[in-house]
Coordinates of N, CA, C and O in Angstrom, one line a residue:
M144 N -18.7 -12.6 12.9 CA -17.4 -12.0 13.1 C -17.6 -10.5 13.4 O -18.5 -9.9 13.0
I145 N -16.6 -10.0 14.2 CA -16.6 -8.7 14.7 C -15.3 -8.0 14.1 O -14.2 -8.5 14.1
K146 N -15.5 -6.8 13.5 CA -14.4 -5.9 13.1 C -14.3 -4.8 14.1 O -15.2 -4.2 14.5
H147 N -13.0 -4.7 14.6 CA -12.6 -3.6 15.6 C -11.6 -2.7 14.9 O -10.5 -3.1 14.5
I148 N -12.0 -1.5 14.7 CA -11.2 -0.5 14.0 C -10.9 0.7 15.0 O -11.9 1.2 15.6
V149 N -9.7 1.0 15.2 CA -9.3 2.1 16.1 C -8.3 3.0 15.4 O -7.4 2.5 14.7
M150 N -8.5 4.3 15.6 CA -7.5 5.3 15.0 C -7.1 6.2 16.1 O -7.9 6.6 17.0
W151 N -5.8 6.6 16.0 CA -5.2 7.5 17.0 C -4.6 8.7 16.3 O -3.9 8.5 15.3
K152 N -4.7 9.9 16.9 CA -3.9 11.0 16.6 C -2.9 11.1 17.8 O -3.3 11.1 18.9
L153 N -1.6 11.2 17.5 CA -0.6 11.2 18.5 C -0.1 12.6 18.8 O -0.2 13.5 18.0
K154 N 0.4 12.7 20.1 CA 1.1 13.9 20.5 C 2.3 14.2 19.6 O 2.9 13.2 19.2
E155 N 2.7 15.4 19.3 CA 3.8 15.7 18.5 C 5.1 15.1 19.0 O 5.8 14.5 18.2
N156 N 5.4 15.2 20.2 CA 6.6 14.6 20.8 C 6.2 14.1 22.2 O 5.6 14.8 23.0
D157 N 6.6 12.9 22.5 CA 6.3 12.3 23.8 C 7.2 11.0 23.9 O 7.6 10.4 22.9
K158 N 7.6 10.7 25.1 CA 8.4 9.6 25.4 C 9.8 9.7 24.7 O 10.3 8.7 24.2
D159 N 10.3 10.9 24.5 CA 11.6 11.1 23.8 C 11.5 10.8 22.4 O 12.6 10.6 21.7
N160 N 10.3 10.7 21.8 CA 10.2 10.4 20.3 C 9.3 11.4 19.7 O 8.4 11.9 20.4
D161 N 9.4 11.5 18.4 CA 8.4 12.3 17.7 C 7.2 11.3 17.4 O 7.3 10.1 17.6
K162 N 6.1 11.9 16.9 CA 4.9 11.1 16.7 C 5.1 10.0 15.7 O 4.5 8.9 15.8
F163 N 5.9 10.1 14.7 CA 6.1 9.1 13.7 C 6.9 7.9 14.3 O 6.5 6.8 14.1
E164 N 7.8 8.2 15.2 CA 8.5 7.1 15.9 C 7.6 6.4 16.8 O 7.6 5.1 16.9
N165 N 6.7 7.1 17.5 CA 5.8 6.5 18.4 C 4.7 5.7 17.6 O 4.3 4.6 18.1
A166 N 4.4 6.1 16.5 CA 3.4 5.4 15.6 C 4.0 4.0 15.2 O 3.4 3.0 15.3
K167 N 5.3 4.0 14.9 CA 6.0 2.8 14.5 C 6.1 1.8 15.8 O 5.9 0.6 15.6
L168 N 6.3 2.4 16.9 CA 6.3 1.6 18.2 C 4.9 1.0 18.4 O 4.8 -0.2 18.8
I169 N 3.9 1.8 18.3 CA 2.5 1.3 18.4 C 2.3 0.1 17.5 O 1.7 -0.9 17.9
K170 N 2.7 0.3 16.2 CA 2.5 -0.7 15.2 C 3.2 -2.0 15.7 O 2.5 -3.1 15.7
N171 N 4.4 -1.9 16.1 CA 5.2 -3.1 16.5 C 4.5 -3.8 17.7 O 4.4 -5.0 17.8
K172 N 4.1 -3.0 18.7 CA 3.6 -3.5 19.9 C 2.2 -4.2 19.7 O 2.0 -5.3 20.2
L173 N 1.4 -3.6 18.9 CA 0.1 -4.2 18.6 C 0.3 -5.5 17.7 O -0.4 -6.5 18.0
E174 N 1.1 -5.4 16.7 CA 1.3 -6.6 15.9 C 1.9 -7.8 16.7 O 1.7 -8.9 16.4
S175 N 2.7 -7.4 17.8 CA 3.3 -8.5 18.6 C 2.3 -9.3 19.4 O 2.6 -10.4 19.9
L176 N 1.0 -8.8 19.4 CA 0.0 -9.5 20.1 C -0.6 -10.7 19.3 O -1.2 -11.6 19.8
N177 N -0.4 -10.6 18.0 CA -0.8 -11.7 17.1 C -0.1 -13.0 17.5 O 1.1 -13.0 17.5
G178 N -0.9 -14.0 17.7 CA -0.3 -15.3 18.1 C -0.2 -15.5 19.6 O 0.0 -16.6 20.1
V179 N -0.2 -14.3 20.3 CA -0.1 -14.3 21.8 C -1.5 -14.4 22.4 O -1.8 -15.1 23.4
I180 N -2.4 -13.6 21.8 CA -3.8 -13.6 22.2 C -4.6 -14.4 21.2 O -4.8 -13.9 20.1
P181 N -5.0 -15.6 21.5 CA -5.6 -16.5 20.5 C -7.0 -16.0 20.0 O -7.4 -16.4 18.9
E182 N -7.6 -15.1 20.7 CA -8.9 -14.5 20.2 C -8.7 -13.6 18.9 O -9.7 -13.4 18.2
I183 N -7.5 -13.1 18.7 CA -7.3 -12.3 17.5 C -7.3 -13.2 16.3 O -6.5 -14.1 16.1
K184 N -8.2 -13.0 15.4 CA -8.3 -13.7 14.1 C -7.6 -13.0 13.0 O -7.1 -13.7 12.0
Y185 N -7.5 -11.7 13.1 CA -6.8 -10.9 12.0 C -6.4 -9.6 12.7 O -7.1 -9.0 13.5
I186 N -5.2 -9.1 12.4 CA -4.8 -7.8 12.9 C -3.9 -7.2 11.8 O -3.1 -7.8 11.1
E187 N -4.2 -5.9 11.6 CA -3.4 -5.1 10.7 C -3.2 -3.7 11.3 O -4.2 -3.2 11.9
V188 N -2.0 -3.1 11.3 CA -1.8 -1.8 11.9 C -1.1 -1.0 10.8 O -0.1 -1.4 10.2
G189 N -1.7 0.2 10.5 CA -1.1 1.1 9.5 C -0.6 2.4 10.1 O -1.3 2.9 11.1
V190 N 0.5 2.9 9.6 CA 1.0 4.2 10.1 C 0.9 5.1 8.9 O 1.3 4.9 7.8
N191 N 0.2 6.3 9.2 CA 0.0 7.3 8.2 C 1.3 7.8 7.6 O 2.3 8.0 8.3
S192 N 1.3 8.1 6.3 CA 2.4 8.7 5.7 C 2.7 10.1 6.3 O 1.8 10.8 6.6
E193 N 3.9 10.4 6.5 CA 4.3 11.7 7.0 C 3.9 12.9 6.1 O 3.8 14.0 6.5
K194 N 3.5 12.6 4.9 CA 3.1 13.6 3.9 C 1.8 14.2 4.3 O 1.4 15.3 3.9
F195 N 0.9 13.4 5.0 CA -0.4 13.8 5.3 C -0.6 14.2 6.7 O -1.1 13.3 7.5
E196 N -0.2 15.4 7.1 CA -0.2 15.8 8.5 C -1.6 15.8 9.2 O -1.7 15.6 10.4
N197 N -2.6 16.1 8.5 CA -3.9 16.3 9.1 C -4.7 15.0 9.3 O -5.7 15.0 10.0
N198 N -4.2 13.9 8.8 CA -4.8 12.6 9.0 C -4.5 12.0 10.4 O -3.6 12.5 11.1
Y199 N -5.2 11.0 10.8 CA -4.9 10.3 12.0 C -3.5 9.6 11.7 O -3.2 9.3 10.6
D200 N -2.8 9.3 12.8 CA -1.5 8.8 12.7 C -1.4 7.3 12.6 O -0.4 6.8 12.0
V201 N -2.2 6.6 13.3 CA -2.2 5.1 13.4 C -3.6 4.6 13.2 O -4.5 5.1 13.8
V202 N -3.7 3.4 12.5 CA -5.0 2.7 12.5 C -4.8 1.3 12.8 O -3.8 0.7 12.4
L203 N -5.7 0.7 13.6 CA -5.7 -0.7 13.9 C -7.0 -1.3 13.3 O -8.1 -0.8 13.5
I204 N -6.8 -2.4 12.5 CA -8.0 -3.1 12.0 C -7.8 -4.5 12.5 O -6.8 -5.2 12.2
S205 N -8.8 -5.0 13.3 CA -8.7 -6.4 13.8 C -10.0 -7.1 13.7 O -11.1 -6.4 13.6
E206 N -10.0 -8.4 13.8 CA -11.2 -9.2 13.7 C -11.2 -10.3 14.7 O -10.2 -10.8 15.1
F207 N -12.5 -10.5 15.2 CA -12.7 -11.5 16.3 C -14.0 -12.3 15.9 O -14.8 -11.8 15.2
D208 N -14.1 -13.5 16.5 CA -15.3 -14.3 16.3 C -16.5 -13.7 16.9 O -17.6 -13.9 16.4
S209 N -16.4 -13.0 18.0 CA -17.6 -12.5 18.8 C -17.2 -11.3 19.6 O -16.0 -11.0 19.8
F210 N -18.2 -10.6 20.1 CA -18.0 -9.5 21.0 C -17.3 -10.0 22.3 O -16.5 -9.3 22.9
E211 N -17.6 -11.2 22.7 CA -17.0 -11.8 23.9 C -15.5 -12.0 23.7 O -14.7 -11.7 24.6
D212 N -15.1 -12.4 22.5 CA -13.7 -12.5 22.2 C -13.0 -11.2 22.2 O -11.8 -11.1 22.6
L213 N -13.7 -10.2 21.6 CA -13.1 -8.8 21.6 C -12.9 -8.4 23.1 O -11.9 -7.8 23.4
D214 N -13.8 -8.7 24.0 CA -13.7 -8.3 25.4 C -12.5 -9.0 26.0 O -11.8 -8.4 26.8
V215 N -12.4 -10.3 25.7 CA -11.2 -11.1 26.3 C -9.9 -10.4 25.8 O -9.0 -10.2 26.6
Y216 N -9.8 -10.0 24.5 CA -8.7 -9.3 24.0 C -8.4 -8.0 24.7 O -7.3 -7.7 25.1
Q217 N -9.4 -7.3 24.9 CA -9.3 -5.9 25.5 C -8.8 -6.0 27.0 O -8.1 -5.1 27.5
K218 N -9.2 -7.1 27.6 CA -8.8 -7.3 29.0 C -7.5 -8.1 29.2 O -7.0 -8.2 30.3
H219 N -7.0 -8.6 28.2 CA -5.8 -9.5 28.3 C -4.6 -8.6 28.8 O -4.4 -7.5 28.3
P220 N -3.8 -9.1 29.7 CA -2.8 -8.3 30.3 C -1.8 -7.8 29.3 O -1.3 -6.6 29.5
K221 N -1.4 -8.5 28.3 CA -0.5 -8.0 27.3 C -1.1 -6.9 26.5 O -0.4 -5.9 26.1
H222 N -2.4 -6.9 26.2 CA -3.1 -5.8 25.5 C -3.2 -4.6 26.4 O -2.9 -3.5 25.9
V223 N -3.5 -4.8 27.7 CA -3.5 -3.7 28.6 C -2.2 -3.0 28.7 O -2.2 -1.7 28.7
K224 N -1.1 -3.7 28.7 CA 0.2 -3.1 28.7 C 0.5 -2.3 27.5 O 1.0 -1.1 27.6
V225 N 0.1 -2.8 26.3 CA 0.3 -2.0 25.1 C -0.6 -0.8 25.1 O -0.2 0.3 24.8
G226 N -1.8 -1.0 25.6 CA -2.8 0.2 25.7 C -2.3 1.3 26.6 O -2.5 2.5 26.3
E227 N -1.6 0.9 27.6 CA -1.0 2.0 28.5 C 0.0 2.8 27.8 O 0.0 4.1 27.9
F228 N 0.8 2.2 26.9 CA 1.8 3.0 26.1 C 1.0 3.9 25.2 O 1.3 5.1 25.0
V229 N 0.1 3.3 24.5 CA -0.7 4.0 23.4 C -1.4 5.2 24.1 O -1.3 6.4 23.6
K230 N -2.0 5.0 25.2 CA -2.7 6.1 25.9 C -1.7 7.2 26.3 O -2.1 8.4 26.3
S231 N -0.5 6.9 26.6 CA 0.5 7.9 27.1 C 1.0 8.8 25.9 O 1.5 9.9 26.2
V232 N 0.9 8.3 24.7 CA 1.4 9.1 23.5 C 0.2 9.6 22.6 O 0.5 10.4 21.7
A233 N -1.0 9.2 22.9 CA -2.1 9.6 22.0 C -2.8 10.9 22.5 O -2.9 11.1 23.8
E234 N -3.3 11.7 21.6 CA -4.1 12.8 21.9 C -5.6 12.5 21.8 O -6.4 12.9 22.6
I235 N -5.9 11.8 20.7 CA -7.3 11.5 20.3 C -7.4 10.0 19.9 O -6.5 9.5 19.2
R236 N -8.5 9.4 20.3 CA -8.8 8.0 19.9 C -10.2 7.9 19.4 O -11.1 8.5 20.0
T237 N -10.4 7.2 18.3 CA -11.7 7.0 17.9 C -11.8 5.5 17.4 O -10.8 5.0 17.0
A238 N -13.0 4.9 17.5 CA -13.1 3.5 17.2 C -14.5 3.2 16.8 O -15.5 3.9 17.0
V239 N -14.6 2.0 16.1 CA -15.9 1.5 15.7 C -15.8 -0.1 15.8 O -14.7 -0.6 15.4
D240 N -16.8 -0.7 16.3 CA -16.9 -2.2 16.4 C -18.2 -2.6 15.7 O -19.2 -2.1 16.1
Y241 N -18.1 -3.6 14.8 CA -19.4 -4.0 14.1 C -19.3 -5.4 13.7 O -18.2 -6.0 13.5
E242 N -20.5 -6.0 13.5 CA -20.6 -7.4 13.0 C -20.5 -7.3 11.5 O -21.1 -6.4 10.9
F243 N -19.9 -8.3 10.9 CA -19.9 -8.4 9.5 C -20.0 -9.9 9.1 O -19.9 -10.8 9.8

């Protein structure tokens, strides 16, 4: 199994929303991929509390059977579309992928 974890810091204001609104949009868009992309075995998206300004704003925790399945997910057109939105509102992205 592969665990794929990604965290984003978002721009303060973008796409006519503040970063908290964009974080909720990211959460909804990523979670909507569950059941659409069969390679996803588990997905969880968390939005940081507004109380903790210095933290990252959004975290994605997902699981796949293999690195090949992770690659299929990353290239899937629906994921690419979500990724375009995320890239447009994010300042910083960090990730880790590992076997467990």
